[in-house]
Amino acid sequence: MTQNPFDALGGGGFDMNALLQQAQQMQQQLEEAQANLAQQTVEGTVAGGAVTVTANGVGELVGIAIRTGEFDGSDPDDLSDLSDLIVAAYRDARAKSEALAGESLGPLTEGLGGGGGMPGLPGLG
């Protein structure tokens, strides 16, 4: 994206081809960054590590780990607590995923208005 579309024709014209080329380059860079995010993982942990949730960089849940001996599977209250902890751990992982996406996509989306909004991605649109 080194060519300025407004510098065409001696600085007074507008080069639509250069603008389209820049847009295509930006789209390719965004797609590559999104694919890279999908390969990265973050963890959300609650209750001192009793529950850990793993999400990828686009916020998709990819794993849950529950520390052995922390919960009684036959106790309804324990199971309810476990459910709440899984949700809380996912929220933690999702927040980290959003931060990672912001760091990765922010420089690419700054010029799109609204401080780098990306529809369809967590926290970015």
mmCIF file of C-alpha atoms in Angstrom:
data_model
loop_
_atom_site.group_PDB
_atom_site.id
_atom_site.type_symbol
_atom_site.label_atom_id
_atom_site.label_comp_id
_atom_site.label_asym_id
_atom_site.label_seq_id
_atom_site.Cartn_x
_atom_site.Cartn_y
_atom_site.Cartn_z
ATOM 1 C CA MET A 1 0.000 0.000 0.000
ATOM 2 C CA THR A 2 2.683 2.431 -0.998
ATOM 3 C CA GLN A 3 0.942 4.053 -3.948
ATOM 4 C CA ASN A 4 -1.350 6.958 -3.130
ATOM 5 C CA PRO A 5 -4.481 6.918 -5.345
ATOM 6 C CA PHE A 6 -4.708 10.713 -5.093
ATOM 7 C CA ASP A 7 -1.274 11.253 -6.639
ATOM 8 C CA ALA A 8 -2.297 10.031 -10.094
ATOM 9 C CA LEU A 9 -2.133 12.302 -13.086
ATOM 10 C CA GLY A 10 0.393 14.743 -11.686
ATOM 11 C CA GLY A 11 -1.102 14.954 -8.205
ATOM 12 C CA GLY A 12 -4.424 16.395 -9.251
ATOM 13 C CA GLY A 13 -6.316 13.290 -10.355
ATOM 14 C CA PHE A 14 -7.681 10.154 -8.774
ATOM 15 C CA ASP A 15 -6.412 6.667 -9.629
ATOM 16 C CA MET A 16 -9.264 4.221 -9.067
ATOM 17 C CA ASN A 17 -7.060 1.229 -9.927
ATOM 18 C CA ALA A 18 -4.594 2.152 -7.191
ATOM 19 C CA LEU A 19 -7.458 2.519 -4.717
ATOM 20 C CA LEU A 20 -8.859 -0.900 -5.658
ATOM 21 C CA GLN A 21 -5.410 -2.443 -5.366
ATOM 22 C CA GLN A 22 -5.019 -0.971 -1.875
ATOM 23 C CA ALA A 23 -8.427 -2.309 -0.870
ATOM 24 C CA GLN A 24 -7.536 -5.782 -2.128
ATOM 25 C CA GLN A 25 -4.236 -5.720 -0.252
ATOM 26 C CA MET A 26 -5.982 -4.656 2.948
ATOM 27 C CA GLN A 27 -8.595 -7.380 2.558
ATOM 28 C CA GLN A 28 -5.879 -9.995 2.066
ATOM 29 C CA GLN A 29 -3.998 -8.768 5.141
ATOM 30 C CA LEU A 30 -7.193 -8.888 7.235
ATOM 31 C CA GLU A 31 -7.979 -12.421 6.062
ATOM 32 C CA GLU A 32 -4.452 -13.549 6.917
ATOM 33 C CA ALA A 33 -4.666 -11.935 10.353
ATOM 34 C CA GLN A 34 -8.039 -13.590 11.026
ATOM 35 C CA ALA A 35 -6.694 -16.995 9.980
ATOM 36 C CA ASN A 36 -3.725 -16.461 12.276
ATOM 37 C CA LEU A 37 -6.047 -15.572 15.166
ATOM 38 C CA ALA A 38 -8.037 -18.757 14.636
ATOM 39 C CA GLN A 39 -4.813 -20.728 15.213
ATOM 40 C CA GLN A 40 -3.895 -18.954 18.464
ATOM 41 C CA THR A 41 -5.366 -19.895 21.839
ATOM 42 C CA VAL A 42 -5.998 -18.155 25.132
ATOM 43 C CA GLU A 43 -7.089 -19.538 28.499
ATOM 44 C CA GLY A 44 -9.640 -18.315 30.988
ATOM 45 C CA THR A 45 -9.247 -19.630 34.521
ATOM 46 C CA VAL A 46 -11.431 -19.291 37.620
ATOM 47 C CA ALA A 47 -11.526 -20.574 41.192
ATOM 48 C CA GLY A 48 -7.768 -20.861 41.476
ATOM 49 C CA GLY A 49 -7.542 -23.108 38.441
ATOM 50 C CA ALA A 50 -10.459 -25.386 39.282
ATOM 51 C CA VAL A 51 -11.891 -24.636 35.827
ATOM 52 C CA THR A 52 -9.879 -23.604 32.786
ATOM 53 C CA VAL A 53 -11.422 -22.854 29.414
ATOM 54 C CA THR A 54 -9.452 -22.579 26.183
ATOM 55 C CA ALA A 55 -10.668 -20.406 23.313
ATOM 56 C CA ASN A 56 -9.075 -19.484 20.019
ATOM 57 C CA GLY A 57 -8.231 -15.948 18.959
ATOM 58 C CA VAL A 58 -11.654 -15.422 17.408
ATOM 59 C CA GLY A 59 -13.463 -16.426 20.604
ATOM 60 C CA GLU A 60 -14.485 -19.986 19.738
ATOM 61 C CA LEU A 61 -14.485 -22.428 22.649
ATOM 62 C CA VAL A 62 -11.926 -25.175 21.985
ATOM 63 C CA GLY A 63 -11.539 -26.885 25.367
ATOM 64 C CA ILE A 64 -12.534 -27.155 29.019
ATOM 65 C CA ALA A 65 -10.407 -28.574 31.836
ATOM 66 C CA ILE A 66 -11.841 -29.295 35.291
ATOM 67 C CA ARG A 67 -9.417 -30.092 38.078
ATOM 68 C CA THR A 68 -10.017 -33.535 39.548
ATOM 69 C CA GLY A 69 -11.667 -33.694 42.958
ATOM 70 C CA GLU A 70 -13.069 -30.166 42.888
ATOM 71 C CA PHE A 71 -16.702 -31.070 42.243
ATOM 72 C CA ASP A 72 -19.085 -33.810 43.335
ATOM 73 C CA GLY A 73 -20.947 -34.975 40.242
ATOM 74 C CA SER A 74 -23.829 -36.284 42.346
ATOM 75 C CA ASP A 75 -24.422 -32.983 44.188
ATOM 76 C CA PRO A 76 -26.832 -30.645 42.327
ATOM 77 C CA ASP A 77 -25.344 -27.578 44.056
ATOM 78 C CA ASP A 78 -21.819 -28.563 42.998
ATOM 79 C CA LEU A 79 -22.970 -29.107 39.437
ATOM 80 C CA SER A 80 -24.692 -25.722 39.422
ATOM 81 C CA ASP A 81 -21.503 -24.108 40.739
ATOM 82 C CA LEU A 82 -19.494 -25.910 38.078
ATOM 83 C CA SER A 83 -21.796 -24.630 35.376
ATOM 84 C CA ASP A 84 -21.388 -21.056 36.633
ATOM 85 C CA LEU A 85 -17.612 -21.444 36.788
ATOM 86 C CA ILE A 86 -17.458 -22.723 33.217
ATOM 87 C CA VAL A 87 -19.384 -19.669 32.046
ATOM 88 C CA ALA A 88 -17.109 -17.345 34.052
ATOM 89 C CA ALA A 89 -13.966 -19.035 32.715
ATOM 90 C CA TYR A 90 -15.273 -18.718 29.157
ATOM 91 C CA ARG A 91 -15.960 -15.020 29.700
ATOM 92 C CA ASP A 92 -12.383 -14.615 30.902
ATOM 93 C CA ALA A 93 -11.051 -16.458 27.859
ATOM 94 C CA ARG A 94 -13.313 -14.479 25.543
ATOM 95 C CA ALA A 95 -12.048 -11.170 26.977
ATOM 96 C CA LYS A 96 -8.471 -12.315 26.359
ATOM 97 C CA SER A 97 -9.461 -13.389 22.855
ATOM 98 C CA GLU A 98 -10.937 -9.951 22.174
ATOM 99 C CA ALA A 99 -7.768 -8.268 23.430
ATOM 100 C CA LEU A 100 -5.652 -10.508 21.205
ATOM 101 C CA ALA A 101 -7.857 -9.739 18.211
ATOM 102 C CA GLY A 102 -7.634 -6.025 18.956
ATOM 103 C CA GLU A 103 -3.856 -6.197 19.055
ATOM 104 C CA SER A 104 -3.667 -8.220 15.850
ATOM 105 C CA LEU A 105 -6.304 -6.435 13.802
ATOM 106 C CA GLY A 106 -6.127 -2.932 15.263
ATOM 107 C CA PRO A 107 -3.322 -1.682 13.017
ATOM 108 C CA LEU A 108 -5.096 -3.078 9.958
ATOM 109 C CA THR A 109 -8.511 -1.620 10.790
ATOM 110 C CA GLU A 110 -7.621 1.838 12.098
ATOM 111 C CA GLY A 111 -8.664 3.534 8.884
ATOM 112 C CA LEU A 112 -12.055 1.825 8.728
ATOM 113 C CA GLY A 113 -13.726 4.228 11.153
ATOM 114 C CA GLY A 114 -14.819 3.801 14.740
ATOM 115 C CA GLY A 115 -11.312 3.026 15.957
ATOM 116 C CA GLY A 116 -10.895 -0.224 14.089
ATOM 117 C CA GLY A 117 -14.255 -1.963 14.011
ATOM 118 C CA MET A 118 -14.452 -5.418 12.483
ATOM 119 C CA PRO A 119 -17.967 -6.814 12.167
ATOM 120 C CA GLY A 120 -18.256 -10.415 13.206
ATOM 121 C CA LEU A 121 -15.222 -10.464 15.443
ATOM 122 C CA PRO A 122 -15.393 -10.294 19.217
ATOM 123 C CA GLY A 123 -15.196 -6.775 20.559
ATOM 124 C CA LEU A 124 -14.323 -5.351 17.180
ATOM 125 C CA GLY A 125 -17.650 -4.632 15.590
#
